Amino acid sequence: MSIVKTGSAHYQPLGKEGKGHVSTGSGALSDQPYGFNTRFEDKSGTNPEELIAAAHSSCYAMALSFALSDAGYQNGDLKVDAEVTLEKDGDGFTVTKSALTLEAKVDGIDEDKFADIAKGAKENCPISKLLNAKITLDYTLQS
């Protein structure tokens, strides 16, 4: 089984003066602005790293939800944040890290079992597998 999802970007003119627009095939994002100023100067709009962070946090939350459900846990609440780090690398840049932070409440689970399931979900999340960067996970399990 293959599932293909799409995204697209348009950028002009070239370089720092250029402006781009990014869209998703589903229409959830449509012509969202991005460019040098949204990536490096915190101007309004999005950027590739922010989109990767959203993709990673949502993918991990779903992977963990399914793993917990498969382990017999049905009641819970998961909140996942991701911080994607972009660092200067010679003449260019490299994404060096995606740091996941999880706040979880799962009825009836103990710390060791939760840690094992959370780690497995991090390693098996499709976006975690995609990223060739250090992926970390910090979590808080609320009782």
Short mmCIF file of N, CA and C in Angstrom, two decimals:
data_model
loop_
_atom_site.label_atom_id
_atom_site.label_comp_id
_atom_site.label_asym_id
_atom_site.label_seq_id
_atom_site.Cartn_x
_atom_site.Cartn_y
_atom_site.Cartn_z
N MET A 1 0.85 -1.19 0.00
CA MET A 1 0.00 0.00 0.00
C MET A 1 0.88 1.24 0.00
N SER A 2 0.57 2.16 -0.85
CA SER A 2 1.28 3.44 -0.92
C SER A 2 0.29 4.58 -0.75
N ILE A 3 0.67 5.54 0.05
CA ILE A 3 -0.12 6.76 0.20
C ILE A 3 0.78 7.91 -0.21
N VAL A 4 0.33 8.72 -1.12
CA VAL A 4 1.13 9.85 -1.60
C VAL A 4 0.41 11.13 -1.23
N LYS A 5 1.11 12.02 -0.54
CA LYS A 5 0.59 13.34 -0.20
C LYS A 5 1.46 14.37 -0.91
N THR A 6 0.90 15.53 -1.20
CA THR A 6 1.66 16.51 -1.97
C THR A 6 1.73 17.86 -1.28
N GLY A 7 2.72 18.59 -1.65
CA GLY A 7 2.90 19.98 -1.25
C GLY A 7 3.57 20.68 -2.42
N SER A 8 3.44 21.98 -2.46
CA SER A 8 4.06 22.73 -3.55
C SER A 8 4.52 24.09 -3.05
N ALA A 9 5.50 24.63 -3.74
CA ALA A 9 6.03 25.94 -3.41
C ALA A 9 6.33 26.72 -4.70
N HIS A 10 6.15 28.01 -4.63
CA HIS A 10 6.49 28.91 -5.72
C HIS A 10 7.32 30.04 -5.11
N TYR A 11 8.45 30.38 -5.72
CA TYR A 11 9.38 31.37 -5.17
C TYR A 11 9.92 32.24 -6.28
N GLN A 12 9.76 33.58 -6.13
CA GLN A 12 10.32 34.51 -7.12
C GLN A 12 10.43 35.90 -6.55
N PRO A 13 11.31 36.80 -6.99
CA PRO A 13 12.48 36.44 -7.78
C PRO A 13 13.45 35.63 -6.93
N LEU A 14 14.64 35.46 -7.39
CA LEU A 14 15.62 34.61 -6.70
C LEU A 14 16.31 35.34 -5.56
N GLY A 15 16.89 34.59 -4.63
CA GLY A 15 17.69 35.15 -3.55
C GLY A 15 16.88 35.74 -2.42
N LYS A 16 17.58 36.59 -1.63
CA LYS A 16 16.98 37.17 -0.42
C LYS A 16 15.76 38.03 -0.72
N GLU A 17 15.72 38.63 -1.88
CA GLU A 17 14.60 39.50 -2.24
C GLU A 17 13.36 38.72 -2.66
N GLY A 18 13.52 37.42 -2.88
CA GLY A 18 12.42 36.61 -3.34
C GLY A 18 11.36 36.39 -2.27
N LYS A 19 10.19 36.09 -2.72
CA LYS A 19 9.06 35.77 -1.86
C LYS A 19 8.49 34.46 -2.36
N GLY A 20 8.06 33.63 -1.42
CA GLY A 20 7.50 32.35 -1.80
C GLY A 20 6.13 32.15 -1.21
N HIS A 21 5.45 31.15 -1.74
CA HIS A 21 4.15 30.72 -1.24
C HIS A 21 4.16 29.19 -1.25
N VAL A 22 3.72 28.61 -0.15
CA VAL A 22 3.71 27.16 -0.01
C VAL A 22 2.27 26.71 0.21
N SER A 23 1.92 25.57 -0.38
CA SER A 23 0.57 25.01 -0.26
C SER A 23 0.66 23.50 -0.05
N THR A 24 -0.37 22.96 0.57
CA THR A 24 -0.49 21.52 0.70
C THR A 24 -1.57 21.03 -0.25
N GLY A 25 -1.42 19.79 -0.67
CA GLY A 25 -2.39 19.22 -1.60
C GLY A 25 -3.80 19.20 -1.04
N SER A 26 -3.94 19.07 0.27
CA SER A 26 -5.26 19.03 0.90
C SER A 26 -5.91 20.41 0.97
N GLY A 27 -5.10 21.45 0.81
CA GLY A 27 -5.62 22.81 0.95
C GLY A 27 -5.54 23.34 2.37
N ALA A 28 -5.05 22.53 3.31
CA ALA A 28 -4.92 22.99 4.70
C ALA A 28 -4.02 24.24 4.76
N LEU A 29 -3.01 24.27 3.92
CA LEU A 29 -2.22 25.48 3.70
C LEU A 29 -2.42 25.86 2.24
N SER A 30 -2.72 27.12 2.00
CA SER A 30 -2.92 27.57 0.64
C SER A 30 -2.22 28.90 0.43
N ASP A 31 -1.18 28.88 -0.39
CA ASP A 31 -0.41 30.07 -0.70
C ASP A 31 0.07 30.80 0.56
N GLN A 32 0.54 30.02 1.54
CA GLN A 32 1.08 30.60 2.78
C GLN A 32 2.43 31.25 2.45
N PRO A 33 2.63 32.53 2.81
CA PRO A 33 3.88 33.20 2.45
C PRO A 33 5.08 32.68 3.23
N TYR A 34 6.22 32.65 2.53
CA TYR A 34 7.49 32.35 3.16
C TYR A 34 8.60 32.99 2.34
N GLY A 35 9.75 33.14 2.97
CA GLY A 35 10.89 33.72 2.28
C GLY A 35 12.02 33.92 3.26
N PHE A 36 13.05 34.63 2.83
CA PHE A 36 14.21 34.88 3.68
C PHE A 36 13.79 35.51 5.00
N ASN A 37 12.89 36.49 4.93
CA ASN A 37 12.50 37.22 6.14
C ASN A 37 11.67 36.36 7.10
N THR A 38 10.90 35.40 6.60
CA THR A 38 10.13 34.53 7.50
C THR A 38 10.99 33.42 8.06
N ARG A 39 12.09 33.12 7.39
CA ARG A 39 12.97 32.03 7.83
C ARG A 39 14.06 32.54 8.76
N PHE A 40 14.61 33.70 8.48
CA PHE A 40 15.77 34.18 9.23
C PHE A 40 15.51 35.45 10.04
N GLU A 41 14.38 36.10 9.85
CA GLU A 41 14.13 37.37 10.53
C GLU A 41 12.81 37.38 11.32
N ASP A 42 12.18 36.26 11.52
CA ASP A 42 10.95 36.15 12.30
C ASP A 42 9.82 37.05 11.80
N LYS A 43 9.73 37.25 10.51
CA LYS A 43 8.61 38.00 9.94
C LYS A 43 7.40 37.08 9.81
N SER A 44 6.23 37.65 9.62
CA SER A 44 5.00 36.89 9.51
C SER A 44 5.03 35.99 8.28
N GLY A 45 4.61 34.76 8.46
CA GLY A 45 4.62 33.75 7.41
C GLY A 45 5.21 32.47 7.97
N THR A 46 5.46 31.52 7.14
CA THR A 46 6.00 30.24 7.60
C THR A 46 7.39 30.03 7.04
N ASN A 47 7.95 28.85 7.28
CA ASN A 47 9.27 28.48 6.76
C ASN A 47 9.38 26.96 6.79
N PRO A 48 10.32 26.40 6.05
CA PRO A 48 10.43 24.94 5.98
C PRO A 48 10.63 24.27 7.34
N GLU A 49 11.41 24.88 8.22
CA GLU A 49 11.68 24.26 9.52
C GLU A 49 10.41 24.21 10.38
N GLU A 50 9.62 25.26 10.33
CA GLU A 50 8.36 25.29 11.06
C GLU A 50 7.41 24.22 10.53
N LEU A 51 7.38 24.04 9.22
CA LEU A 51 6.53 23.02 8.63
C LEU A 51 7.01 21.62 9.00
N ILE A 52 8.33 21.41 9.06
CA ILE A 52 8.87 20.12 9.51
C ILE A 52 8.51 19.89 10.97
N ALA A 53 8.61 20.92 11.80
CA ALA A 53 8.26 20.78 13.21
C ALA A 53 6.79 20.40 13.37
N ALA A 54 5.91 21.02 12.60
CA ALA A 54 4.49 20.66 12.65
C ALA A 54 4.27 19.23 12.19
N ALA A 55 4.96 18.84 11.12
CA ALA A 55 4.82 17.48 10.62
C ALA A 55 5.34 16.46 11.63
N HIS A 56 6.49 16.75 12.24
CA HIS A 56 7.08 15.80 13.18
C HIS A 56 6.23 15.67 14.44
N SER A 57 5.78 16.80 14.99
CA SER A 57 4.98 16.73 16.22
C SER A 57 3.65 16.03 15.97
N SER A 58 3.00 16.29 14.85
CA SER A 58 1.72 15.64 14.58
C SER A 58 1.89 14.16 14.28
N CYS A 59 2.95 13.80 13.58
CA CYS A 59 3.21 12.39 13.28
C CYS A 59 3.52 11.62 14.56
N TYR A 60 4.37 12.20 15.41
CA TYR A 60 4.72 11.52 16.66
C TYR A 60 3.50 11.36 17.57
N ALA A 61 2.69 12.39 17.68
CA ALA A 61 1.49 12.30 18.51
C ALA A 61 0.58 11.16 18.03
N MET A 62 0.43 11.03 16.73
CA MET A 62 -0.41 9.97 16.19
C MET A 62 0.24 8.60 16.41
N ALA A 63 1.54 8.49 16.17
CA ALA A 63 2.25 7.22 16.38
C ALA A 63 2.14 6.77 17.83
N LEU A 64 2.34 7.70 18.76
CA LEU A 64 2.26 7.36 20.18
C LEU A 64 0.83 7.00 20.56
N SER A 65 -0.14 7.72 20.05
CA SER A 65 -1.54 7.42 20.33
C SER A 65 -1.90 5.99 19.91
N PHE A 66 -1.47 5.62 18.72
CA PHE A 66 -1.75 4.27 18.22
C PHE A 66 -0.99 3.22 19.04
N ALA A 67 0.27 3.50 19.41
CA ALA A 67 1.06 2.54 20.19
C ALA A 67 0.44 2.33 21.57
N LEU A 68 -0.01 3.41 22.20
CA LEU A 68 -0.66 3.30 23.50
C LEU A 68 -1.97 2.52 23.39
N SER A 69 -2.74 2.80 22.37
CA SER A 69 -4.00 2.09 22.14
C SER A 69 -3.74 0.60 21.91
N ASP A 70 -2.73 0.29 21.09
CA ASP A 70 -2.38 -1.11 20.83
C ASP A 70 -1.96 -1.84 22.09
N ALA A 71 -1.39 -1.08 23.06
CA ALA A 71 -0.95 -1.67 24.33
C ALA A 71 -2.09 -1.75 25.34
N GLY A 72 -3.30 -1.34 24.94
CA GLY A 72 -4.46 -1.48 25.79
C GLY A 72 -4.88 -0.24 26.55
N TYR A 73 -4.24 0.89 26.29
CA TYR A 73 -4.59 2.14 26.98
C TYR A 73 -5.53 2.94 26.08
N GLN A 74 -6.68 3.33 26.63
CA GLN A 74 -7.68 3.99 25.82
C GLN A 74 -7.92 5.45 26.19
N ASN A 75 -7.70 5.81 27.45
CA ASN A 75 -7.96 7.18 27.88
C ASN A 75 -6.65 7.93 28.07
N GLY A 76 -6.52 9.07 27.40
CA GLY A 76 -5.32 9.86 27.55
C GLY A 76 -5.38 11.15 26.78
N ASP A 77 -4.35 11.93 26.98
CA ASP A 77 -4.22 13.22 26.33
C ASP A 77 -2.74 13.43 26.03
N LEU A 78 -2.42 13.74 24.79
CA LEU A 78 -1.04 13.93 24.37
C LEU A 78 -0.87 15.31 23.77
N LYS A 79 0.14 16.05 24.21
CA LYS A 79 0.48 17.34 23.62
C LYS A 79 1.96 17.28 23.25
N VAL A 80 2.25 17.45 21.98
CA VAL A 80 3.62 17.32 21.48
C VAL A 80 4.05 18.62 20.81
N ASP A 81 5.21 19.11 21.20
CA ASP A 81 5.84 20.24 20.53
C ASP A 81 7.13 19.74 19.89
N ALA A 82 7.52 20.35 18.80
CA ALA A 82 8.80 20.03 18.17
C ALA A 82 9.54 21.33 17.88
N GLU A 83 10.82 21.33 18.19
CA GLU A 83 11.70 22.45 17.84
C GLU A 83 12.73 21.94 16.85
N VAL A 84 12.69 22.47 15.64
CA VAL A 84 13.63 22.08 14.60
C VAL A 84 14.72 23.13 14.53
N THR A 85 15.97 22.67 14.62
CA THR A 85 17.12 23.57 14.65
C THR A 85 17.80 23.62 13.29
N LEU A 86 17.98 24.83 12.78
CA LEU A 86 18.70 25.09 11.53
C LEU A 86 19.99 25.80 11.90
N GLU A 87 21.13 25.23 11.48
CA GLU A 87 22.44 25.81 11.82
C GLU A 87 23.25 26.08 10.56
N LYS A 88 24.08 27.12 10.65
CA LYS A 88 25.00 27.46 9.57
C LYS A 88 25.96 26.30 9.37
N ASP A 89 26.19 25.92 8.12
CA ASP A 89 27.05 24.80 7.77
C ASP A 89 27.85 25.18 6.53
N GLY A 90 29.04 25.74 6.74
CA GLY A 90 29.83 26.23 5.61
C GLY A 90 29.12 27.38 4.93
N ASP A 91 28.91 27.24 3.62
CA ASP A 91 28.21 28.28 2.86
C ASP A 91 26.69 28.13 2.91
N GLY A 92 26.22 27.05 3.53
CA GLY A 92 24.78 26.81 3.57
C GLY A 92 24.29 26.57 4.98
N PHE A 93 23.24 25.81 5.10
CA PHE A 93 22.61 25.51 6.38
C PHE A 93 22.25 24.03 6.43
N THR A 94 22.14 23.50 7.64
CA THR A 94 21.74 22.11 7.86
C THR A 94 20.74 22.06 9.00
N VAL A 95 19.70 21.27 8.84
CA VAL A 95 18.81 20.97 9.95
C VAL A 95 19.53 19.93 10.79
N THR A 96 19.84 20.28 12.04
CA THR A 96 20.66 19.42 12.88
C THR A 96 19.91 18.69 13.97
N LYS A 97 18.68 19.10 14.24
CA LYS A 97 17.98 18.49 15.36
C LYS A 97 16.49 18.74 15.27
N SER A 98 15.74 17.75 15.72
CA SER A 98 14.31 17.93 15.97
C SER A 98 14.08 17.48 17.40
N ALA A 99 13.76 18.41 18.27
CA ALA A 99 13.57 18.13 19.69
C ALA A 99 12.08 18.04 20.00
N LEU A 100 11.63 16.84 20.32
CA LEU A 100 10.24 16.63 20.67
C LEU A 100 10.06 16.83 22.17
N THR A 101 9.00 17.51 22.55
CA THR A 101 8.63 17.66 23.95
C THR A 101 7.19 17.19 24.08
N LEU A 102 6.97 16.28 25.01
CA LEU A 102 5.68 15.64 25.15
C LEU A 102 5.13 15.85 26.56
N GLU A 103 3.89 16.27 26.63
CA GLU A 103 3.15 16.27 27.89
C GLU A 103 2.04 15.25 27.71
N ALA A 104 2.00 14.27 28.62
CA ALA A 104 1.04 13.19 28.45
C ALA A 104 0.29 12.89 29.73
N LYS A 105 -0.93 12.50 29.55
CA LYS A 105 -1.73 11.96 30.64
C LYS A 105 -2.37 10.69 30.08
N VAL A 106 -2.01 9.55 30.67
CA VAL A 106 -2.52 8.27 30.20
C VAL A 106 -3.02 7.50 31.41
N ASP A 107 -4.30 7.25 31.46
CA ASP A 107 -4.90 6.55 32.59
C ASP A 107 -4.34 5.14 32.73
N GLY A 108 -3.88 4.81 33.96
CA GLY A 108 -3.49 3.45 34.29
C GLY A 108 -2.11 3.00 33.86
N ILE A 109 -1.27 3.90 33.37
CA ILE A 109 0.06 3.49 32.90
C ILE A 109 1.12 3.86 33.93
N ASP A 110 2.15 3.01 34.04
CA ASP A 110 3.27 3.36 34.93
C ASP A 110 4.40 3.96 34.11
N GLU A 111 5.32 4.61 34.80
CA GLU A 111 6.40 5.36 34.16
C GLU A 111 7.26 4.51 33.22
N ASP A 112 7.66 3.30 33.67
CA ASP A 112 8.52 2.46 32.84
C ASP A 112 7.83 2.02 31.56
N LYS A 113 6.59 1.61 31.67
CA LYS A 113 5.82 1.18 30.49
C LYS A 113 5.64 2.36 29.54
N PHE A 114 5.32 3.53 30.10
CA PHE A 114 5.14 4.71 29.26
C PHE A 114 6.43 5.07 28.52
N ALA A 115 7.54 5.08 29.25
CA ALA A 115 8.83 5.43 28.64
C ALA A 115 9.16 4.48 27.49
N ASP A 116 8.89 3.19 27.67
CA ASP A 116 9.16 2.20 26.63
C ASP A 116 8.30 2.45 25.39
N ILE A 117 7.03 2.69 25.59
CA ILE A 117 6.11 2.94 24.46
C ILE A 117 6.45 4.26 23.78
N ALA A 118 6.76 5.30 24.57
CA ALA A 118 7.09 6.62 24.00
C ALA A 118 8.35 6.54 23.15
N LYS A 119 9.36 5.81 23.62
CA LYS A 119 10.61 5.65 22.86
C LYS A 119 10.36 4.89 21.57
N GLY A 120 9.59 3.82 21.65
CA GLY A 120 9.28 3.05 20.46
C GLY A 120 8.53 3.87 19.42
N ALA A 121 7.60 4.69 19.88
CA ALA A 121 6.85 5.54 18.95
C ALA A 121 7.78 6.56 18.29
N LYS A 122 8.73 7.10 19.04
CA LYS A 122 9.69 8.06 18.47
C LYS A 122 10.51 7.39 17.36
N GLU A 123 10.95 6.18 17.61
CA GLU A 123 11.79 5.47 16.64
C GLU A 123 11.00 5.01 15.42
N ASN A 124 9.69 4.77 15.58
CA ASN A 124 8.89 4.23 14.49
C ASN A 124 7.97 5.22 13.81
N CYS A 125 7.94 6.46 14.28
CA CYS A 125 7.17 7.51 13.62
C CYS A 125 7.75 7.71 12.21
N PRO A 126 6.92 7.67 11.16
CA PRO A 126 7.44 7.83 9.80
C PRO A 126 8.26 9.10 9.58
N ILE A 127 7.88 10.20 10.20
CA ILE A 127 8.67 11.43 10.02
C ILE A 127 10.00 11.33 10.76
N SER A 128 10.03 10.67 11.92
CA SER A 128 11.31 10.42 12.61
C SER A 128 12.24 9.62 11.70
N LYS A 129 11.69 8.63 11.02
CA LYS A 129 12.50 7.81 10.11
C LYS A 129 13.01 8.63 8.93
N LEU A 130 12.21 9.60 8.51
CA LEU A 130 12.57 10.43 7.36
C LEU A 130 13.73 11.37 7.67
N LEU A 131 13.69 11.94 8.84
CA LEU A 131 14.67 12.97 9.18
C LEU A 131 16.05 12.37 9.44
N ASN A 132 17.06 12.94 8.84
CA ASN A 132 18.43 12.50 9.07
C ASN A 132 19.08 13.52 10.01
N ALA A 133 18.50 13.63 11.18
CA ALA A 133 18.96 14.59 12.19
C ALA A 133 18.82 13.93 13.55
N LYS A 134 19.49 14.47 14.53
CA LYS A 134 19.34 13.98 15.89
C LYS A 134 17.91 14.29 16.33
N ILE A 135 17.23 13.26 16.80
CA ILE A 135 15.85 13.43 17.26
C ILE A 135 15.81 13.09 18.73
N THR A 136 15.39 14.06 19.54
CA THR A 136 15.32 13.86 20.97
C THR A 136 13.87 13.88 21.41
N LEU A 137 13.64 13.36 22.61
CA LEU A 137 12.30 13.36 23.17
C LEU A 137 12.38 13.63 24.66
N ASP A 138 11.72 14.68 25.10
CA ASP A 138 11.53 14.96 26.52
C ASP A 138 10.04 14.82 26.78
N TYR A 139 9.69 14.27 27.93
CA TYR A 139 8.26 14.13 28.21
C TYR A 139 7.95 14.39 29.66
N THR A 140 6.72 14.75 29.90
CA THR A 140 6.16 14.88 31.23
C THR A 140 4.92 14.02 31.27
N LEU A 141 4.89 13.06 32.19
CA LEU A 141 3.70 12.21 32.36
C LEU A 141 2.97 12.73 33.58
N GLN A 142 1.78 13.23 33.35
CA GLN A 142 0.98 13.78 34.45
C GLN A 142 0.12 12.69 35.03
N SER A 143 -0.02 12.69 36.36
CA SER A 143 -0.88 11.68 36.99
C SER A 143 -2.23 12.23 37.34
#
